[in-house]
Amino acid sequence: MNFIDYSGFFNNRNLTAVISKKDKNYALERSRNDFIESFKIDPKKIIFPQQTHSNNVKIIDKEKTYSNTDGLISITENLGIGILVADCVPVFLFGKKSKHCCLVHSGWKGSANLITTCAVKKLISLGNKPDEIKAVLGPSIGRCCFEIDSDVAQFFSQKNLHLKNESKFKLNLKNEILSELVSLGFTNKNIFIDDLCTFCEKEDFFSYRREGVESGRMVAIMKVKTL
């Protein structure tokens, strides 16, 4: 299995926080299960939402379907969480004291509707303080390749838009999310940004922008080991 391991950044030896590369299409349940089992985790204990590019974030409490959802929060060691991505930003959030795990699927629609802010506010409502939450922004389409039209550009900060021509812009989506985190009270030492571009790194990552509807998906998971 090829993957990137962010577990060490969160400084909790019992936490698994990883994202796959493109050795398999993890949109397929069998491939997902193989990936999850490679970490000695029961696939039934990793909950995946039905992603729709919404800004809906839900706190999971049982093994069930969470529809129209692009962010999940687990407050129990019994259940982990997962999302699928292929250009959108996978946002990992972890409460250092609470051990609450959160995964957010943030494309331009979710980012325009501040899904990461919605997730952080839910974590705060659960008793987490902003300076006690650590965040990782995983591989996604970078500013180098993320071209958008003016109708989409209107939703984003000018500082993160780079004019290509009179109607096209390049968007730095990770910087948009970084600005959200900073405005919510996160400290720079608690944020890690992985600058890998899913569009550029075609050997390592799937990219919906590059491959279209035939694109596969990477899988990101988070779970605290049950002791």
CSV table of C-alpha atoms in Angstrom, one decimal:
chain,number,residue,atom,x,y,z
A,1,MET,CA,0.0,0.0,0.0
A,2,ASN,CA,1.3,3.5,-0.9
A,3,PHE,CA,0.2,6.2,1.4
A,4,ILE,CA,1.2,9.4,3.3
A,5,ASP,CA,1.2,9.2,7.1
A,6,TYR,CA,0.4,12.3,9.0
A,7,SER,CA,0.0,10.5,12.4
A,8,GLY,CA,3.3,11.8,13.8
A,9,PHE,CA,2.3,15.4,13.3
A,10,PHE,CA,-0.6,14.9,15.8
A,11,ASN,CA,1.7,13.6,18.5
A,12,ASN,CA,-0.6,10.8,19.5
A,13,ARG,CA,0.9,7.3,19.1
A,14,ASN,CA,-2.5,5.7,19.1
A,15,LEU,CA,-3.8,7.8,16.2
A,16,THR,CA,-3.9,6.6,12.6
A,17,ALA,CA,-4.2,9.6,10.2
A,18,VAL,CA,-3.3,8.6,6.6
A,19,ILE,CA,-4.1,9.2,2.9
A,20,SER,CA,-3.6,6.7,0.2
A,21,LYS,CA,-1.9,7.3,-3.1
A,22,LYS,CA,-3.3,5.9,-6.4
A,23,ASP,CA,-2.1,2.3,-6.4
A,24,LYS,CA,-5.8,1.3,-6.3
A,25,ASN,CA,-9.2,3.0,-6.9
A,26,TYR,CA,-10.5,3.5,-3.4
A,27,ALA,CA,-13.9,4.4,-4.6
A,28,LEU,CA,-14.3,0.6,-4.7
A,29,GLU,CA,-15.3,-0.8,-1.3
A,30,ARG,CA,-13.1,-3.9,-1.6
A,31,SER,CA,-10.0,-1.7,-2.2
A,32,ARG,CA,-10.9,0.5,0.7
A,33,ASN,CA,-11.3,-2.4,3.0
A,34,ASP,CA,-7.9,-3.8,2.1
A,35,PHE,CA,-6.3,-0.4,2.8
A,36,ILE,CA,-8.0,-0.1,6.2
A,37,GLU,CA,-7.2,-3.6,7.2
A,38,SER,CA,-3.5,-3.0,6.4
A,39,PHE,CA,-3.5,-0.7,9.5
A,40,LYS,CA,-5.1,-3.5,11.6
A,41,ILE,CA,-8.4,-1.7,11.7
A,42,ASP,CA,-11.8,-3.3,11.1
A,43,PRO,CA,-13.3,-1.7,8.0
A,44,LYS,CA,-16.7,-1.7,9.7
A,45,LYS,CA,-15.4,0.7,12.2
A,46,ILE,CA,-14.5,3.4,9.6
A,47,ILE,CA,-17.5,5.5,8.7
A,48,PHE,CA,-17.7,7.1,5.2
A,49,PRO,CA,-20.2,9.8,4.4
A,50,GLN,CA,-22.1,10.2,1.1
A,51,GLN,CA,-20.2,13.2,-0.2
A,52,THR,CA,-22.1,15.8,-2.2
A,53,HIS,CA,-19.8,18.9,-2.0
A,54,SER,CA,-21.9,20.3,0.8
A,55,ASN,CA,-20.8,22.1,3.9
A,56,ASN,CA,-22.6,19.6,6.2
A,57,VAL,CA,-20.5,18.2,9.1
A,58,LYS,CA,-21.9,15.5,11.3
A,59,ILE,CA,-20.9,14.0,14.6
A,60,ILE,CA,-21.0,10.2,14.3
A,61,ASP,CA,-22.3,8.0,17.0
A,62,LYS,CA,-23.2,4.8,15.3
A,63,GLU,CA,-22.5,2.6,12.2
A,64,LYS,CA,-25.1,4.1,9.7
A,65,THR,CA,-25.3,6.1,6.5
A,66,TYR,CA,-24.5,9.8,6.8
A,67,SER,CA,-26.0,11.3,3.6
A,68,ASN,CA,-25.4,14.7,2.1
A,69,THR,CA,-22.3,15.0,4.3
A,70,ASP,CA,-18.7,16.2,3.6
A,71,GLY,CA,-17.3,16.3,7.1
A,72,LEU,CA,-17.4,13.8,9.9
A,73,ILE,CA,-16.4,14.0,13.6
A,74,SER,CA,-15.7,11.0,15.8
A,75,ILE,CA,-15.8,11.5,19.5
A,76,THR,CA,-15.4,7.8,20.3
A,77,GLU,CA,-12.4,5.5,20.0
A,78,ASN,CA,-14.8,2.8,18.8
A,79,LEU,CA,-15.4,4.5,15.4
A,80,GLY,CA,-13.1,6.1,12.9
A,81,ILE,CA,-13.8,8.2,9.9
A,82,GLY,CA,-12.9,8.3,6.2
A,83,ILE,CA,-13.4,10.4,3.1
A,84,LEU,CA,-12.7,10.0,-0.7
A,85,VAL,CA,-10.8,12.7,-2.6
A,86,ALA,CA,-9.4,13.4,-6.1
A,87,ASP,CA,-8.4,17.1,-6.2
A,88,CYS,CA,-10.4,18.4,-3.2
A,89,VAL,CA,-8.6,19.3,0.0
A,90,PRO,CA,-8.7,16.6,2.7
A,91,VAL,CA,-8.6,18.4,6.0
A,92,PHE,CA,-7.6,16.4,9.0
A,93,LEU,CA,-8.4,17.9,12.4
A,94,PHE,CA,-7.5,16.4,15.8
A,95,GLY,CA,-8.3,17.6,19.4
A,96,LYS,CA,-5.1,17.1,21.3
A,97,LYS,CA,-6.8,16.7,24.7
A,98,SER,CA,-10.2,15.4,23.6
A,99,LYS,CA,-8.9,12.9,21.0
A,100,HIS,CA,-11.8,14.0,18.7
A,101,CYS,CA,-11.1,13.2,15.1
A,102,CYS,CA,-12.5,15.1,12.1
A,103,LEU,CA,-12.1,14.7,8.4
A,104,VAL,CA,-13.4,17.3,5.9
A,105,HIS,CA,-13.8,17.0,2.1
A,106,SER,CA,-13.3,20.6,0.9
A,107,GLY,CA,-13.5,21.3,-2.8
A,108,TRP,CA,-14.3,24.8,-4.1
A,109,LYS,CA,-18.0,24.5,-3.3
A,110,GLY,CA,-17.4,23.3,0.3
A,111,SER,CA,-14.7,26.0,0.7
A,112,ALA,CA,-16.9,28.7,-0.6
A,113,ASN,CA,-19.4,27.7,2.0
A,114,LEU,CA,-16.8,27.5,4.8
A,115,ILE,CA,-17.1,23.8,5.5
A,116,THR,CA,-13.8,23.8,7.5
A,117,THR,CA,-15.2,26.6,9.7
A,118,CYS,CA,-18.4,24.6,10.2
A,119,ALA,CA,-16.3,21.6,11.3
A,120,VAL,CA,-14.1,23.6,13.7
A,121,LYS,CA,-17.1,25.3,15.3
A,122,LYS,CA,-18.6,21.9,16.0
A,123,LEU,CA,-15.3,20.8,17.6
A,124,ILE,CA,-15.4,23.9,19.7
A,125,SER,CA,-19.0,23.1,20.7
A,126,LEU,CA,-17.7,19.7,21.9
A,127,GLY,CA,-15.3,21.5,24.3
A,128,ASN,CA,-12.2,21.8,22.1
A,129,LYS,CA,-10.3,25.1,22.2
A,130,PRO,CA,-8.8,26.3,18.9
A,131,ASP,CA,-5.2,26.3,20.2
A,132,GLU,CA,-5.7,22.6,21.2
A,133,ILE,CA,-6.7,21.5,17.7
A,134,LYS,CA,-4.1,20.4,15.1
A,135,ALA,CA,-4.8,20.5,11.4
A,136,VAL,CA,-3.3,19.0,8.3
A,137,LEU,CA,-4.3,20.0,4.8
A,138,GLY,CA,-3.4,17.1,2.6
A,139,PRO,CA,-2.6,16.7,-1.2
A,140,SER,CA,-5.0,18.5,-3.5
A,141,ILE,CA,-5.0,20.4,-6.8
A,142,GLY,CA,-2.6,23.3,-6.4
A,143,ARG,CA,-2.7,26.9,-7.4
A,144,CYS,CA,-0.5,25.9,-10.3
A,145,CYS,CA,-3.3,23.9,-11.9
A,146,PHE,CA,-6.6,25.0,-10.3
A,147,GLU,CA,-8.2,27.1,-13.0
A,148,ILE,CA,-11.6,28.7,-12.3
A,149,ASP,CA,-14.0,31.1,-14.1
A,150,SER,CA,-15.0,34.5,-12.7
A,151,ASP,CA,-18.3,33.2,-11.5
A,152,VAL,CA,-16.5,30.9,-9.1
A,153,ALA,CA,-13.7,33.4,-8.3
A,154,GLN,CA,-16.2,35.8,-6.8
A,155,PHE,CA,-16.5,33.6,-3.7
A,156,PHE,CA,-12.8,33.8,-2.8
A,157,SER,CA,-10.3,36.2,-1.4
A,158,GLN,CA,-8.4,38.3,-4.0
A,159,LYS,CA,-5.1,37.4,-2.3
A,160,ASN,CA,-5.7,33.8,-3.2
A,161,LEU,CA,-6.7,34.5,-6.8
A,162,HIS,CA,-4.1,34.9,-9.6
A,163,LEU,CA,-5.4,36.3,-12.9
A,164,LYS,CA,-4.7,34.2,-15.9
A,165,ASN,CA,-6.8,36.3,-18.4
A,166,GLU,CA,-9.8,38.5,-18.2
A,167,SER,CA,-12.2,35.7,-17.3
A,168,LYS,CA,-9.9,32.9,-15.9
A,169,PHE,CA,-8.1,32.7,-12.5
A,170,LYS,CA,-5.9,30.3,-10.7
A,171,LEU,CA,-7.1,29.6,-7.1
A,172,ASN,CA,-4.9,28.7,-4.1
A,173,LEU,CA,-7.6,26.7,-2.3
A,174,LYS,CA,-5.3,25.6,0.6
A,175,ASN,CA,-4.6,29.2,1.4
A,176,GLU,CA,-8.3,29.9,1.6
A,177,ILE,CA,-8.7,27.1,4.2
A,178,LEU,CA,-5.5,28.3,6.0
A,179,SER,CA,-7.1,31.8,6.4
A,180,GLU,CA,-10.2,30.2,7.9
A,181,LEU,CA,-8.1,28.3,10.5
A,182,VAL,CA,-6.1,31.3,11.4
A,183,SER,CA,-9.2,33.5,11.8
A,184,LEU,CA,-10.6,30.8,14.1
A,185,GLY,CA,-7.6,31.0,16.5
A,186,PHE,CA,-5.3,28.3,15.2
A,187,THR,CA,-1.6,28.8,15.7
A,188,ASN,CA,0.8,28.2,12.8
A,189,LYS,CA,2.6,25.5,14.7
A,190,ASN,CA,-0.6,23.5,14.8
A,191,ILE,CA,-1.1,23.6,11.0
A,192,PHE,CA,0.7,21.5,8.4
A,193,ILE,CA,0.1,22.1,4.7
A,194,ASP,CA,1.1,19.4,2.3
A,195,ASP,CA,1.9,21.2,-0.9
A,196,LEU,CA,1.7,18.2,-3.2
A,197,CYS,CA,-0.5,18.9,-6.2
A,198,THR,CA,-2.8,16.0,-7.3
A,199,PHE,CA,-3.0,17.3,-10.8
A,200,CYS,CA,0.8,17.7,-11.3
A,201,GLU,CA,1.8,14.4,-9.6
A,202,LYS,CA,0.0,12.1,-12.0
A,203,GLU,CA,2.0,9.0,-11.0
A,204,ASP,CA,1.0,9.4,-7.3
A,205,PHE,CA,-2.5,10.8,-7.3
A,206,PHE,CA,-5.9,10.6,-9.0
A,207,SER,CA,-7.2,14.0,-10.3
A,208,TYR,CA,-10.7,14.6,-11.4
A,209,ARG,CA,-9.6,17.7,-13.3
A,210,ARG,CA,-7.0,15.7,-15.2
A,211,GLU,CA,-8.9,12.4,-15.7
A,212,GLY,CA,-12.6,13.4,-15.7
A,213,VAL,CA,-15.4,11.1,-14.7
A,214,GLU,CA,-13.2,8.1,-15.1
A,215,SER,CA,-11.0,9.3,-12.2
A,216,GLY,CA,-10.4,7.0,-9.3
A,217,ARG,CA,-10.3,8.2,-5.7
A,218,MET,CA,-7.8,8.3,-2.9
A,219,VAL,CA,-9.0,7.5,0.6
A,220,ALA,CA,-8.1,9.3,3.9
A,221,ILE,CA,-8.8,7.8,7.2
A,222,MET,CA,-8.5,8.8,10.9
A,223,LYS,CA,-9.0,6.6,14.0
A,224,VAL,CA,-7.7,6.4,17.5
A,225,LYS,CA,-6.8,2.9,18.5
A,226,THR,CA,-9.0,1.2,21.1
A,227,LEU,CA,-6.7,0.3,24.0
